[in-house]
Protein backbone atom coordinates (compact mmCIF):
# COMPACT_ATOMS: atom_id res chain seq x y z
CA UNK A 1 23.22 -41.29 0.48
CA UNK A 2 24.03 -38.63 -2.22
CA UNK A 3 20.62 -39.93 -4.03
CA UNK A 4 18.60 -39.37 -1.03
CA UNK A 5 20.42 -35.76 -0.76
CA UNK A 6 19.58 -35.35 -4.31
CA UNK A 7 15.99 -36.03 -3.62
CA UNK A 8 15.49 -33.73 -0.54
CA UNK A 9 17.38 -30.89 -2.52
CA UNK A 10 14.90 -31.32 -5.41
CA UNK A 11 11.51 -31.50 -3.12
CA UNK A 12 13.40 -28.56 -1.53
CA UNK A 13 13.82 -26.69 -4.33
CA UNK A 14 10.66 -27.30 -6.12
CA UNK A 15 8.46 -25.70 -2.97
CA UNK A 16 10.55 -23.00 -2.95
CA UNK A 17 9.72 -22.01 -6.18
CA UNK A 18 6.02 -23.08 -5.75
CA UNK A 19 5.94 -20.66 -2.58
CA UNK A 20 7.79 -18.31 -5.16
CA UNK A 21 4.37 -18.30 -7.21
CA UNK A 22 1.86 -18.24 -4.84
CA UNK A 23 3.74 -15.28 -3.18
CA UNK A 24 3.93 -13.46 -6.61
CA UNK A 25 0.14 -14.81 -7.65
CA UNK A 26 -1.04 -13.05 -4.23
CA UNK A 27 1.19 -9.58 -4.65
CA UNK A 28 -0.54 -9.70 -8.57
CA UNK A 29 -3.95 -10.13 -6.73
CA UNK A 30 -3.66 -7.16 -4.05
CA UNK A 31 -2.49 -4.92 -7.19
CA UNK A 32 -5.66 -5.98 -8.77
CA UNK A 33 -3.94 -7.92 -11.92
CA UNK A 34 -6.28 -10.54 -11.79
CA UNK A 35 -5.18 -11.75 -15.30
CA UNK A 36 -1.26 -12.50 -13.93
CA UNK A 37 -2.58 -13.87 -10.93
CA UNK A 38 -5.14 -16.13 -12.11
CA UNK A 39 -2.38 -17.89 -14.62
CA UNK A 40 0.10 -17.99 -11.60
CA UNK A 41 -2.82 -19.40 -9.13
CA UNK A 42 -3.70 -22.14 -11.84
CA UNK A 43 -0.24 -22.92 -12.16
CA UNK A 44 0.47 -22.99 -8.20
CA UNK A 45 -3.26 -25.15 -8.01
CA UNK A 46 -1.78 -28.10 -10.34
CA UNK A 47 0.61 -28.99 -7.83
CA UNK A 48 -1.46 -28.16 -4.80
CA UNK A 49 -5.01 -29.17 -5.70
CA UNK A 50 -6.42 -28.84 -1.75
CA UNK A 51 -5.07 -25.66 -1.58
CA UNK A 52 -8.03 -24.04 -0.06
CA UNK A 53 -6.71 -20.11 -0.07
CA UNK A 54 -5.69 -20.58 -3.69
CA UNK A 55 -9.17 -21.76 -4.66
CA UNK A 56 -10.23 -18.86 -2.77
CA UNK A 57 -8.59 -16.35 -4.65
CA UNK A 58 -9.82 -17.95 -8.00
CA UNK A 59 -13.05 -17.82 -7.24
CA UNK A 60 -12.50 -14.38 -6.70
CA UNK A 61 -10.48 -13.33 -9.78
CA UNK A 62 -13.57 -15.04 -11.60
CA UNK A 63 -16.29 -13.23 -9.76
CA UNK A 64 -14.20 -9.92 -10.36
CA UNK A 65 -13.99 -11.09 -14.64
CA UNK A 66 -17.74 -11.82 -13.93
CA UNK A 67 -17.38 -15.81 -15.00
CA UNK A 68 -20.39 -16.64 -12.23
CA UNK A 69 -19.98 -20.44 -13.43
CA UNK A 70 -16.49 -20.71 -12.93
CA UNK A 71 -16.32 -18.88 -9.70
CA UNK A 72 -19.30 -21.07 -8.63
CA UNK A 73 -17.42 -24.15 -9.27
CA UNK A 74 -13.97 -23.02 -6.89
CA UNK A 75 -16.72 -21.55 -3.89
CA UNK A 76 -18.58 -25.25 -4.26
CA UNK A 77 -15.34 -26.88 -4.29
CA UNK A 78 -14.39 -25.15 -0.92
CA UNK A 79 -17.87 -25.38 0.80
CA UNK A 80 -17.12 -29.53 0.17
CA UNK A 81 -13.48 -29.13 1.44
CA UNK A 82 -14.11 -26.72 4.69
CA UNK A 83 -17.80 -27.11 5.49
CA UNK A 84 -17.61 -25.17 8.76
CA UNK A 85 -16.25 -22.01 7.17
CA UNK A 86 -18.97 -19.51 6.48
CA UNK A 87 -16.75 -17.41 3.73
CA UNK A 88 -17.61 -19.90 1.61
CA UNK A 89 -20.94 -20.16 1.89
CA UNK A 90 -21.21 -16.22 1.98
CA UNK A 91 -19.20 -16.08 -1.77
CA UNK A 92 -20.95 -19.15 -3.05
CA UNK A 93 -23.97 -17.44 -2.13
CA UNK A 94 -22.87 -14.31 -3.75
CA UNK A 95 -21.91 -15.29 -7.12
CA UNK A 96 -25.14 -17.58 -7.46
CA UNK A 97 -27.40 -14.64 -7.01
CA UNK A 98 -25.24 -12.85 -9.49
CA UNK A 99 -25.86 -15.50 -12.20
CA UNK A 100 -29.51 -15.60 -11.02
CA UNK A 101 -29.45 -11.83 -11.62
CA UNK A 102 -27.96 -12.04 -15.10
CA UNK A 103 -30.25 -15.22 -16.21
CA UNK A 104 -33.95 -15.32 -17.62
CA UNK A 105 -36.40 -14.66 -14.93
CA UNK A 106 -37.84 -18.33 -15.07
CA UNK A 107 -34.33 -19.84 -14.34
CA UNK A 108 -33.10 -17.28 -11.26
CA UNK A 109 -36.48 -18.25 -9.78
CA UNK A 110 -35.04 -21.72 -9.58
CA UNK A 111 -31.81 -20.37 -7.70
CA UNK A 112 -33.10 -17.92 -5.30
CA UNK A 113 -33.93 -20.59 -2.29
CA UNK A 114 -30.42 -21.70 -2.81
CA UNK A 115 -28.99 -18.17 -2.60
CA UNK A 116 -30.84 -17.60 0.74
CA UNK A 117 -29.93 -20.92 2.25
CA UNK A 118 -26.23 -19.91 1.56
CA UNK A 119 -26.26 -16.52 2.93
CA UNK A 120 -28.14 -17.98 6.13
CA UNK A 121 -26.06 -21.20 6.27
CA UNK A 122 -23.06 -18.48 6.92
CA UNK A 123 -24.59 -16.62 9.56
CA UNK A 124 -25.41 -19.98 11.30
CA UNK A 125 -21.94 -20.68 11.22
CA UNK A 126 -20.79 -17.27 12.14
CA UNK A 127 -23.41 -15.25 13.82
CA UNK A 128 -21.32 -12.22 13.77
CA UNK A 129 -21.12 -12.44 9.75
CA UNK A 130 -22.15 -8.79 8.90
CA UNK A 131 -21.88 -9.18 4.89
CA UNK A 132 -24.04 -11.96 4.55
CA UNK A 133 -27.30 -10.15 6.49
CA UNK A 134 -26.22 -7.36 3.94
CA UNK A 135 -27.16 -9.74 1.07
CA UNK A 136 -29.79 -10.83 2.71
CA UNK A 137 -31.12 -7.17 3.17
CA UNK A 138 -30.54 -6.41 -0.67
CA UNK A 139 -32.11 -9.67 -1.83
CA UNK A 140 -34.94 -9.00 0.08
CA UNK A 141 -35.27 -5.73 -1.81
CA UNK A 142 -34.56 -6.68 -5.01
CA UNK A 143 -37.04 -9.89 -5.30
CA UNK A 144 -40.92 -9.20 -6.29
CA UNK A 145 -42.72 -9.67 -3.21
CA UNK A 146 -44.76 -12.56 -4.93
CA UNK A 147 -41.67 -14.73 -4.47
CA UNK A 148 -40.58 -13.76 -0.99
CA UNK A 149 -39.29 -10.08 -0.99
CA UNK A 150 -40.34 -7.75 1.39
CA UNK A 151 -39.36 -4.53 3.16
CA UNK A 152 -39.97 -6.13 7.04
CA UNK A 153 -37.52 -9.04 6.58
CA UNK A 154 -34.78 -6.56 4.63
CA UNK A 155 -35.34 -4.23 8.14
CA UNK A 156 -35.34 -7.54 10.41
CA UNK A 157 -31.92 -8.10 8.66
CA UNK A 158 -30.87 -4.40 9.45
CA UNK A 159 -31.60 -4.54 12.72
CA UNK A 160 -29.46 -7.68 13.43
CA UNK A 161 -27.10 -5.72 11.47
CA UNK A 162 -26.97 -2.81 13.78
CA UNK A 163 -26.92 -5.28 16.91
CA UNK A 164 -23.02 -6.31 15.61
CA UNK A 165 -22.14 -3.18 14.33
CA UNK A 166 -24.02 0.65 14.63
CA UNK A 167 -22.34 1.82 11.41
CA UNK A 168 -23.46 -0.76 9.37
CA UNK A 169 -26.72 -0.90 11.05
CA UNK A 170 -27.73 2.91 10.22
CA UNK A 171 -25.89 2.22 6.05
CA UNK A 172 -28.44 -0.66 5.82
CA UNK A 173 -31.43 1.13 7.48
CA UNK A 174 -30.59 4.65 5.32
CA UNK A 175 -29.97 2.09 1.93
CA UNK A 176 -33.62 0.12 2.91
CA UNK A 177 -35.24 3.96 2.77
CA UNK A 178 -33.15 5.30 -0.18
CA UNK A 179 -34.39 2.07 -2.08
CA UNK A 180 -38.11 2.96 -1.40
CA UNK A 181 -37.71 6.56 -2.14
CA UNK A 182 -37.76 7.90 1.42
CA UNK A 183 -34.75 10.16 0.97
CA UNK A 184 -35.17 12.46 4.18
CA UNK A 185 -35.30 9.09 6.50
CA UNK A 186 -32.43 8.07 4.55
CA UNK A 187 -30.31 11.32 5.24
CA UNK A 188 -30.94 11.10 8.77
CA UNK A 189 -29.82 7.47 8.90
CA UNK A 190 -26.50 8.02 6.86
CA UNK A 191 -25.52 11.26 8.81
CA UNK A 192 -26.05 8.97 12.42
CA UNK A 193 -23.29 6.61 10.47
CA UNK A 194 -21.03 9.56 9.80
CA UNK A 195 -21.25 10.86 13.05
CA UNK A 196 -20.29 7.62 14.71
CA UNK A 197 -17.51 6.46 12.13
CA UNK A 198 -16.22 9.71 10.21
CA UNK A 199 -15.93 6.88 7.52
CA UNK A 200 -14.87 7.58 4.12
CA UNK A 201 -17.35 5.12 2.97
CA UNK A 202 -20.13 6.60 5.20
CA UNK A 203 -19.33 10.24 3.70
CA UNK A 204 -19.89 8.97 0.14
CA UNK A 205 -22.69 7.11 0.15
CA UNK A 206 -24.17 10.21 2.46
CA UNK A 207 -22.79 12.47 -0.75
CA UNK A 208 -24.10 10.33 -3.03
CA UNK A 209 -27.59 10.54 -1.87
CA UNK A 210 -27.60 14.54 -2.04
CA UNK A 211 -25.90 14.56 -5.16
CA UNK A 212 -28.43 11.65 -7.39
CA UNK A 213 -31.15 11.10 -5.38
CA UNK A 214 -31.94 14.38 -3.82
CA UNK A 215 -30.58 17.24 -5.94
CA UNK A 216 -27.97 19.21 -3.60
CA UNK A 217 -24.83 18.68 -5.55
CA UNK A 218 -23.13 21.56 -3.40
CA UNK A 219 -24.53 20.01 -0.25
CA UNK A 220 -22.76 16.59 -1.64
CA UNK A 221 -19.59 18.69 -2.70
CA UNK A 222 -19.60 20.17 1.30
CA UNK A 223 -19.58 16.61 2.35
CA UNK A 224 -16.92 15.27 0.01
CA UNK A 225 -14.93 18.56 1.12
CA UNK A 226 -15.33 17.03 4.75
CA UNK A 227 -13.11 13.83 4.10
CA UNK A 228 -10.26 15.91 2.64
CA UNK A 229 -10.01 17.83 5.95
């Protein structure tokens, strides 16, 4: 009897002080310490391989150091674990096109189709997913059109976009114009978001636009003004 207490007290005691960990791994994480966390995450992963949230937030802690390789390997490791979660897909999808970006042109050519089958795979799964048409909007502007990119499937994108949410809708719309240079249809897109939100985000990237793109750094100073009041 006073073995079998023994035992419980130990299994007791040693989730405690995992939970301990992962508690002070995730506080490390929210403060942006991603170097504490990630030991404490590692640490918290050896005992709880499956752990799908912890393998989460190392993916992340790798994206945010920039390790595409290593943050590729947690985001595949989930996508086998939880296939019906489109997170997954969305980050695997992310950090991919990241190492596409930062590769030779002949080898991100070779990743692409796999980056766009991840960011639609998620919004199959979740139809409301607004981040992943985002990617899908900036992909399409950022690849040559002689592999696939083009301005009418970035806008197709931004108009689903705007179905789920307005805001986001008239950000992508204004960011598809400020990428082609058409800085007055941009304005008039970002000033419908600030109307509707009153966003912090939605006055800065407004600001932004009059301060580097269009030369009216005291019509971007007026705006910043606007969020302080």
């Amino acid at each position: 009897m006073k073995r079998l207490l023994f035992l419980y007290l130990f299994f007791i005691s040693m989730f405690a002080n995992s939970q301990t960990d992962y508690d002070k791994a995730e506080k490390l994480f929210l403060s942006k310490n991603y170097e504490q966390s990630k030991v404490l995450f590692e640490n918290y992963l050896n005992n709880n391989p499956n752990n799908l949230k912890t393998l989460e937030y190392l993916g992340d802690i790798e994206g945010q150091f920039k390790s595409w390789d290593k943050a590729i390997y947690y985001y595949k490791k989930l996508k086998l674990f939880k296939p019906t979660e489109a997170n997954y897909y969305y980050k695997y999808g992310g950090v991919l096109g990241m190492k596409a970006k930062s590769s030779n042109k002949f080898k991100a050519l070779g990743m692409i189709s796999e980056v766009k089958l991840s960011f639609e795979k998620a919004i199959s799964l979740n139809p409301k997913h607004i981040e992943a048409r985002v990617a899908l909007v900036e992909l399409y502007l950022q690849l040559p059109g002689i592999v696939g990119g083009s301005e009418k499937k970035a806008l197709l994108y931004a108009n689903e976009i705007a179905q789920i949410s307005a805001v986001d809708g008239y950000l992508s719309k204004g960011h598809i114009a400020e990428y082609f240079g058409r800085y007055k249809e941009a304005e008039v897109q970002y000033k419908k978001a600030v109307e509707i939100s009153k966003s912090k985000n939605s006055y800065q990237i407004l600001a932004n636009l009059y301060k580097n793109k269009m030369g009216q750094p005291e019509k971007a100073k007026s705006i910043l003004e606007e969020i302080k009041n």
